[in-house]
Coordinates of C-alpha atoms in Angstrom, one line a residue:
M1 CA -62.5 57.5 -70.4
F2 CA -63.9 54.7 -68.3
E3 CA -66.4 57.0 -66.7
T4 CA -67.7 58.1 -70.1
L5 CA -68.0 54.4 -71.1
F6 CA -69.9 53.6 -67.9
V7 CA -72.3 56.5 -68.6
C8 CA -72.8 55.4 -72.2
L9 CA -73.6 51.8 -71.0
I10 CA -76.1 53.1 -68.5
F11 CA -77.8 55.2 -71.3
A12 CA -77.8 52.2 -73.6
L13 CA -79.5 50.0 -70.9
F14 CA -82.1 52.8 -70.4
C15 CA -82.8 53.0 -74.1
Q16 CA -83.0 49.2 -74.3
E17 CA -85.5 49.2 -71.4
A18 CA -87.6 51.9 -73.1
I19 CA -87.6 50.0 -76.4
T20 CA -88.8 46.8 -74.5
T21 CA -91.6 48.8 -72.9
L22 CA -92.6 50.2 -76.3
D23 CA -92.6 46.7 -77.8
Q24 CA -94.9 45.5 -75.1
K25 CA -97.2 48.4 -75.8
V26 CA -97.1 47.7 -79.5
L27 CA -98.0 44.1 -78.8
S28 CA -101.0 45.1 -76.7
K29 CA -102.2 47.6 -79.3
T30 CA -101.8 44.9 -82.0
K31 CA -104.2 42.7 -80.0
R32 CA -106.7 45.6 -79.9
L33 CA -106.2 46.1 -83.6
N34 CA -107.0 42.5 -84.2
A35 CA -110.1 42.9 -82.2
L36 CA -111.1 45.9 -84.3
K37 CA -110.4 44.0 -87.4
H38 CA -112.7 41.2 -86.2
A39 CA -115.4 43.8 -85.5
T40 CA -114.9 45.3 -89.0
Q41 CA -115.2 41.8 -90.6
T42 CA -118.5 41.3 -88.6
C43 CA -119.8 44.6 -90.0
Q44 CA -118.7 43.7 -93.5
Q45 CA -120.6 40.4 -93.1
R46 CA -123.6 42.3 -92.1
L47 CA -123.2 44.6 -95.1
E48 CA -122.9 41.5 -97.3
E49 CA -126.1 40.1 -95.8
L50 CA -127.9 43.4 -96.6
N51 CA -126.6 43.2 -100.1
T52 CA -127.8 39.7 -100.4
E53 CA -131.2 40.7 -99.1
E54 CA -131.3 43.4 -101.6
E55 CA -130.5 41.0 -104.4
R56 CA -133.2 38.7 -103.1
R57 CA -135.8 41.5 -103.2
K58 CA -134.6 42.4 -106.6
H59 CA -135.3 38.9 -107.8
E60 CA -138.7 39.0 -106.0
R61 CA -139.6 42.2 -107.8
S62 CA -138.4 40.9 -111.1
G63 CA -140.8 38.0 -110.8
R64 CA -143.8 40.1 -110.2
A65 CA -146.2 41.0 -113.0
A66 CA -146.7 44.7 -112.2
S67 CA -143.9 47.3 -111.7
S68 CA -143.8 49.9 -109.0
D69 CA -144.2 53.6 -109.6
A70 CA -141.5 56.1 -109.4
W71 CA -142.3 57.2 -105.9
S72 CA -142.1 53.7 -104.4
C73 CA -138.8 53.0 -106.3
E74 CA -137.4 56.3 -104.9
K75 CA -138.5 55.4 -101.4
E76 CA -136.9 51.9 -101.8
E77 CA -133.7 53.5 -103.0
D78 CA -133.7 55.9 -100.1
A79 CA -134.3 53.1 -97.6
M80 CA -131.4 51.1 -99.1
V81 CA -129.1 54.1 -98.9
V82 CA -130.1 54.7 -95.3
R83 CA -129.4 51.1 -94.4
L84 CA -126.0 51.4 -96.0
L85 CA -125.2 54.6 -94.1
V86 CA -126.4 53.0 -90.9
S87 CA -124.2 50.0 -91.5
K88 CA -121.3 52.3 -92.3
K89 CA -121.7 54.4 -89.1
S90 CA -122.3 51.3 -87.0
L91 CA -119.0 49.9 -88.3
R92 CA -117.3 53.2 -87.6
F93 CA -118.7 53.5 -84.1
S94 CA -118.5 49.8 -83.2
P95 CA -118.5 49.0 -79.4
V96 CA -115.2 47.4 -79.9
L97 CA -113.9 50.6 -81.4
L98 CA -115.1 52.5 -78.4
V99 CA -112.6 50.7 -76.3
V100 CA -110.0 53.0 -77.8
F101 CA -111.7 56.0 -76.1
D102 CA -111.2 54.6 -72.7
P103 CA -109.9 57.5 -70.4
S104 CA -107.1 55.3 -69.0
N105 CA -105.9 54.8 -72.6
L106 CA -106.2 58.5 -73.7
V107 CA -104.6 60.0 -70.7
S108 CA -101.2 58.4 -71.5
P109 CA -99.7 60.2 -74.5
S110 CA -97.9 57.0 -75.7
G111 CA -96.4 57.1 -79.1
V112 CA -97.4 53.5 -79.8
R113 CA -101.1 54.3 -79.1
Q114 CA -100.9 57.2 -81.5
A115 CA -99.5 55.0 -84.1
E116 CA -102.2 52.5 -83.6
L117 CA -104.9 55.2 -83.8
Q118 CA -103.4 56.5 -87.0
Q119 CA -103.3 53.0 -88.4
L120 CA -107.0 52.5 -87.4
E121 CA -107.9 55.8 -89.0
E122 CA -106.2 54.7 -92.2
Q123 CA -107.9 51.4 -92.1
L124 CA -111.3 53.0 -91.5
S125 CA -110.8 55.5 -94.3
K126 CA -109.9 52.6 -96.6
E127 CA -113.0 50.7 -95.5
Q128 CA -115.1 53.9 -95.9
K129 CA -113.8 54.2 -99.5
E130 CA -114.8 50.6 -100.2
R131 CA -118.3 51.2 -98.7
E132 CA -118.7 54.3 -100.8
S133 CA -117.8 52.4 -103.9
N134 CA -120.3 49.7 -102.8
I135 CA -122.9 52.5 -102.3
A136 CA -122.1 53.9 -105.7
R137 CA -122.6 50.5 -107.2
S138 CA -125.8 50.1 -105.3
K139 CA -127.1 53.4 -106.5
Q140 CA -126.2 52.4 -110.0
K141 CA -128.1 49.2 -109.6
T142 CA -131.0 51.1 -108.1
E143 CA -131.1 53.4 -111.0
E144 CA -131.2 50.4 -113.3
R145 CA -134.0 48.9 -111.2
K146 CA -135.8 52.2 -111.3
S147 CA -135.6 52.4 -115.1
Q148 CA -136.8 48.8 -115.3
S149 CA -139.7 49.5 -112.9
E150 CA -140.9 52.3 -115.1
K151 CA -141.1 49.9 -118.0
R152 CA -143.0 47.3 -115.9
T153 CA -146.7 47.0 -115.6
I154 CA -148.6 48.5 -112.8
M155 CA -147.9 46.8 -109.5
Q156 CA -150.6 46.0 -107.0
P157 CA -150.9 49.0 -104.6
D158 CA -151.5 46.9 -101.5
E159 CA -148.3 45.0 -101.8
L160 CA -146.3 48.1 -102.5
S161 CA -147.8 50.0 -99.6
S162 CA -147.3 47.1 -97.1
E163 CA -143.7 46.6 -98.2
A164 CA -143.0 50.4 -98.0
Q165 CA -144.6 50.6 -94.6
H166 CA -142.6 47.6 -93.4
S167 CA -139.4 49.1 -94.8
S168 CA -140.0 52.5 -93.3
T169 CA -140.7 50.9 -89.8
R170 CA -137.5 48.9 -90.0
M171 CA -135.5 51.9 -91.2
A172 CA -136.8 54.0 -88.3
A173 CA -135.8 51.3 -85.8
E174 CA -132.4 51.0 -87.3
E175 CA -132.0 54.8 -87.3
E176 CA -133.0 55.0 -83.7
K177 CA -130.5 52.3 -82.8
A178 CA -127.8 54.1 -84.8
I179 CA -128.6 57.4 -83.2
S180 CA -128.4 55.8 -79.7
T181 CA -125.1 54.2 -80.6
F182 CA -123.8 57.6 -81.8
E183 CA -124.9 59.3 -78.6
E184 CA -123.2 56.6 -76.5
A185 CA -120.0 56.9 -78.5
F186 CA -119.9 60.7 -78.2
R187 CA -120.6 60.5 -74.5
R188 CA -117.7 58.1 -74.0
I189 CA -115.5 60.4 -76.1
K190 CA -116.4 63.4 -73.9
V191 CA -115.6 61.4 -70.8
A192 CA -112.3 60.3 -72.2
T193 CA -111.1 63.5 -73.7
G194 CA -112.9 66.1 -71.7
V195 CA -114.2 67.9 -74.8
T196 CA -117.7 68.6 -76.1
D197 CA -117.0 69.2 -79.8
I198 CA -116.1 66.7 -82.5
Q199 CA -113.6 69.2 -83.9
E200 CA -111.7 69.3 -80.6
V201 CA -111.5 65.5 -80.7
V202 CA -110.1 65.6 -84.2
E203 CA -107.5 68.2 -83.1
H204 CA -106.7 66.1 -80.1
F205 CA -105.9 63.1 -82.4
I206 CA -103.9 65.3 -84.7
F207 CA -101.9 66.5 -81.7
Q208 CA -101.4 62.9 -80.7
T209 CA -100.2 62.2 -84.2
E210 CA -97.7 65.0 -84.0
N211 CA -96.5 63.6 -80.6
H212 CA -96.2 60.2 -82.2
Q213 CA -94.0 61.6 -85.0
H214 CA -91.9 63.4 -82.5
L215 CA -91.5 60.3 -80.4
E216 CA -90.6 58.3 -83.6
K217 CA -88.0 60.9 -84.4
L218 CA -86.6 60.7 -80.9
K219 CA -86.6 56.9 -81.1
Q220 CA -84.6 57.1 -84.4
E221 CA -82.1 59.5 -82.9
N222 CA -81.7 57.2 -79.8
E223 CA -81.2 54.2 -82.1
E224 CA -78.5 56.2 -84.0
V225 CA -76.8 57.2 -80.7
L226 CA -77.1 53.6 -79.5
L227 CA -75.4 52.4 -82.6
Q228 CA -72.6 55.0 -82.2
L229 CA -72.2 53.9 -78.6
K230 CA -71.9 50.3 -79.7
E231 CA -69.3 51.2 -82.2
Q232 CA -67.4 53.2 -79.6
K233 CA -67.7 50.2 -77.2
E234 CA -66.2 47.9 -79.8
L235 CA -63.4 50.4 -80.6
L236 CA -62.6 50.8 -76.9
G237 CA -62.7 47.0 -76.4
K238 CA -60.1 46.6 -79.3
Q239 CA -58.0 49.4 -77.8
F240 CA -58.2 47.7 -74.4
E241 CA -57.1 44.4 -75.8
D242 CA -54.2 46.0 -77.7
I243 CA -53.1 47.9 -74.6
K244 CA -53.5 44.7 -72.5
Y245 CA -51.3 42.6 -74.8
S246 CA -48.7 45.3 -75.3
G247 CA -48.6 45.9 -71.6
E248 CA -48.1 42.2 -70.9
A249 CA -45.3 42.1 -73.5
K250 CA -43.7 45.2 -72.0
L251 CA -44.1 43.7 -68.5
S252 CA -42.4 40.5 -69.6
S253 CA -39.5 42.3 -71.2
E254 CA -39.1 44.6 -68.1
Q255 CA -39.3 41.5 -65.8
Q256 CA -36.6 39.8 -67.8
M257 CA -34.5 42.9 -67.7
L258 CA -35.1 43.1 -63.9
E259 CA -34.0 39.5 -63.5
E260 CA -30.8 40.3 -65.4
C261 CA -30.2 43.3 -63.3
E262 CA -30.7 41.3 -60.1
H263 CA -28.3 38.7 -61.4
Q264 CA -25.7 41.4 -62.1
L265 CA -26.4 42.9 -58.7
Q266 CA -25.7 39.5 -57.0
L267 CA -22.5 39.2 -59.0
Q268 CA -21.4 42.7 -58.0
Q269 CA -22.3 42.0 -54.3
L270 CA -20.2 38.9 -54.4
R271 CA -17.4 40.9 -55.9
C272 CA -17.8 43.6 -53.2
V273 CA -17.7 40.9 -50.5
A274 CA -14.5 39.5 -52.0
A275 CA -13.0 43.0 -52.4
A276 CA -14.0 43.8 -48.8
E277 CA -12.3 40.7 -47.6
R278 CA -9.1 41.5 -49.6
L279 CA -9.3 45.1 -48.3
G280 CA -9.5 43.9 -44.7
W281 CA -6.6 41.6 -45.2
Q282 CA -4.6 44.3 -46.9
V283 CA -5.5 46.8 -44.1
K284 CA -4.5 44.3 -41.5
T285 CA -1.2 43.6 -43.4
L286 CA -0.6 47.3 -43.8
G287 CA -1.1 47.9 -40.1
T288 CA 1.3 45.1 -39.3
V289 CA 3.9 46.5 -41.7
R290 CA 3.3 50.0 -40.4
A291 CA 3.9 48.8 -36.8
G292 CA 7.1 47.0 -37.8
V293 CA 8.3 50.1 -39.7
E294 CA 7.5 52.4 -36.9
H295 CA 9.4 50.0 -34.5
L296 CA 12.3 50.0 -36.8
A297 CA 12.3 53.7 -37.1
G298 CA 12.3 54.0 -33.3
K299 CA 15.3 51.8 -33.2
L300 CA 17.0 54.0 -35.8
Q301 CA 15.9 57.4 -34.6
H302 CA 19.3 58.4 -33.3
I303 CA 20.5 58.3 -37.0
L304 CA 19.7 61.6 -38.6
A305 CA 18.6 61.3 -42.2
G306 CA 16.0 64.1 -42.7
T307 CA 12.6 65.0 -41.5
V308 CA 9.4 63.0 -41.9
R309 CA 5.9 64.5 -42.3
P310 CA 3.5 62.5 -40.1
G311 CA 0.5 63.9 -41.9
S312 CA 1.6 62.7 -45.3
D313 CA -0.4 60.1 -47.2
E314 CA 2.8 58.2 -47.8
F315 CA 4.0 58.4 -44.2
V316 CA 4.8 54.7 -44.0
L317 CA 6.7 54.7 -47.3
E318 CA 8.8 57.7 -46.2
I319 CA 9.6 56.1 -42.9
L320 CA 10.5 52.9 -44.7
S321 CA 12.7 54.7 -47.1
Q322 CA 14.4 56.7 -44.2
C323 CA 14.9 53.4 -42.3
E324 CA 16.5 52.0 -45.4
L325 CA 18.8 55.0 -45.7
K326 CA 19.7 54.9 -42.0
L327 CA 20.4 51.2 -42.2
Q328 CA 22.7 51.8 -45.2
M329 CA 24.5 54.6 -43.2
L330 CA 24.8 52.3 -40.2
L331 CA 26.3 49.5 -42.4
K332 CA 28.6 52.0 -43.9
D333 CA 29.8 53.1 -40.4
L334 CA 30.3 49.5 -39.3
E335 CA 32.4 48.5 -42.2
G336 CA 35.9 47.5 -41.0
K337 CA 35.0 47.4 -37.2
D338 CA 34.9 44.6 -34.7
L339 CA 31.2 43.6 -34.6
A340 CA 31.6 41.3 -31.6
S341 CA 33.0 44.1 -29.4
I342 CA 30.3 46.5 -30.6
A343 CA 27.6 43.9 -29.8
K344 CA 29.1 43.5 -26.3
E345 CA 29.1 47.2 -25.7
I346 CA 25.5 47.4 -26.8
E347 CA 24.5 44.7 -24.3
E348 CA 26.3 46.6 -21.5
Y349 CA 24.6 49.8 -22.6
E350 CA 21.2 48.1 -22.4
V351 CA 22.0 46.8 -19.0
R352 CA 23.0 50.2 -17.7
Y353 CA 20.1 51.8 -19.3
S354 CA 17.7 49.4 -17.7
L355 CA 19.3 50.0 -14.4
Y356 CA 19.0 53.7 -14.8
D357 CA 15.3 53.4 -15.5
H358 CA 14.9 51.3 -12.4
V359 CA 16.8 53.8 -10.1
A360 CA 14.9 56.7 -11.6
G361 CA 11.6 55.0 -10.9
N362 CA 12.6 54.3 -7.3
L363 CA 13.7 57.9 -6.8
W364 CA 10.4 59.2 -8.1
H365 CA 8.6 56.9 -5.7
M366 CA 10.7 58.0 -2.7
E367 CA 10.1 61.7 -3.5
N368 CA 6.4 61.1 -3.6
R369 CA 6.4 59.1 -0.4
F370 CA 8.8 61.3 1.7
P371 CA 8.5 65.0 1.6
S372 CA 11.6 67.2 1.0
T373 CA 12.4 67.7 4.7
E374 CA 16.0 66.6 4.2
K375 CA 18.2 66.2 1.2
T376 CA 19.3 62.9 0.1
R377 CA 22.0 62.2 -2.4
V378 CA 21.3 59.3 -4.7
A379 CA 23.9 58.0 -7.0
V380 CA 22.4 57.3 -10.4
I381 CA 24.1 55.7 -13.2
N382 CA 23.7 58.0 -16.1
P383 CA 24.8 56.8 -19.4
V384 CA 27.5 58.9 -21.0
P385 CA 27.3 59.7 -24.6
D386 CA 29.3 57.3 -26.7
K387 CA 30.5 58.3 -30.2
R388 CA 30.4 54.7 -31.3
L389 CA 26.7 54.5 -30.4
G390 CA 25.7 57.6 -32.3
G391 CA 25.8 60.1 -29.4
R392 CA 24.5 57.9 -26.6
S393 CA 25.9 58.7 -23.0
D394 CA 28.3 56.4 -21.1
N395 CA 28.6 55.9 -17.3
A396 CA 28.1 59.2 -15.4
M397 CA 26.9 60.2 -11.9
T398 CA 24.2 62.8 -11.4
E399 CA 23.0 64.2 -8.1
A400 CA 19.4 64.2 -7.2
L401 CA 18.0 66.3 -4.4

């Protein structure tokens, strides 16, 4: 999505740059159009001067006593028409207009230049229509003067001939000037366009007009695409803002939930530490109890009260219960007996048993130190079983080799 937006922005910038370039070209062509308008105004002023001169001559003729003949009026009419045509063509092929046919301008098929040329053609056609209407009015006035001249008296032939000669000379000079102007304009057109026929020039400008229309169509399509891209940009901006704000709200809620979870974790860790301490204390206590119970069971192992499974999970409890049972049996056996005499016998038994252990250790040491080369008799105090002590032995003598 962001890559598409980036491509669209680049395309929009490119279109904006193209539009700026076209605007600059339109500005330059507008300046040229203003120059052409100025040239057109100059030619119109010239035409007005000619019309003024015609009116002046009309008044001069009206003041004369004799009227001209039909031939002189027709020549005068033709001269006036020629002057109007020359002014029309000089306006159409003005040197300012020839700037348009510069090769550097015609080589570039710019749409703006085509539009300018089309506008100039429209303006020239409009001016041509105005001139044609002026010519028509002039012809009408000429006809009126011709009819008036027929009714006038005979004019002096010398004045008519001199005026006609002067008019024909001036018309010839103007015609030569117009022809040279036309030739120069056509030469420049040939250099600019590379063609030798006026029809080809017209076709070239028509083709330029078609290109201009095509470029205008492309410009309109690009403007529509640019508008769509702007709308998409605004929509994406709104979506981005919505996602941004929703993401921030979601992040804040998740952060709050995370803080609560961390708080609960700390509480559970504290509970775990306290439970671990209690467990260690209980394990330590259980070990102490187990050691005491095992010691007590060792003391009471001569009392038979059933078997114990060392691998059982409740080994300590079973030992404790058996010790309790054995103690109960022992208390039951000691009921009604002299406890002082029994305690004395127990002390004597412990003394004899310790002595037996000492003699046995010495015997083992002597056997390891002296080889069995001779037999030695050693008197050992062997406890003899005593029924009162649960089957323990009392004094007895054993021989050891």
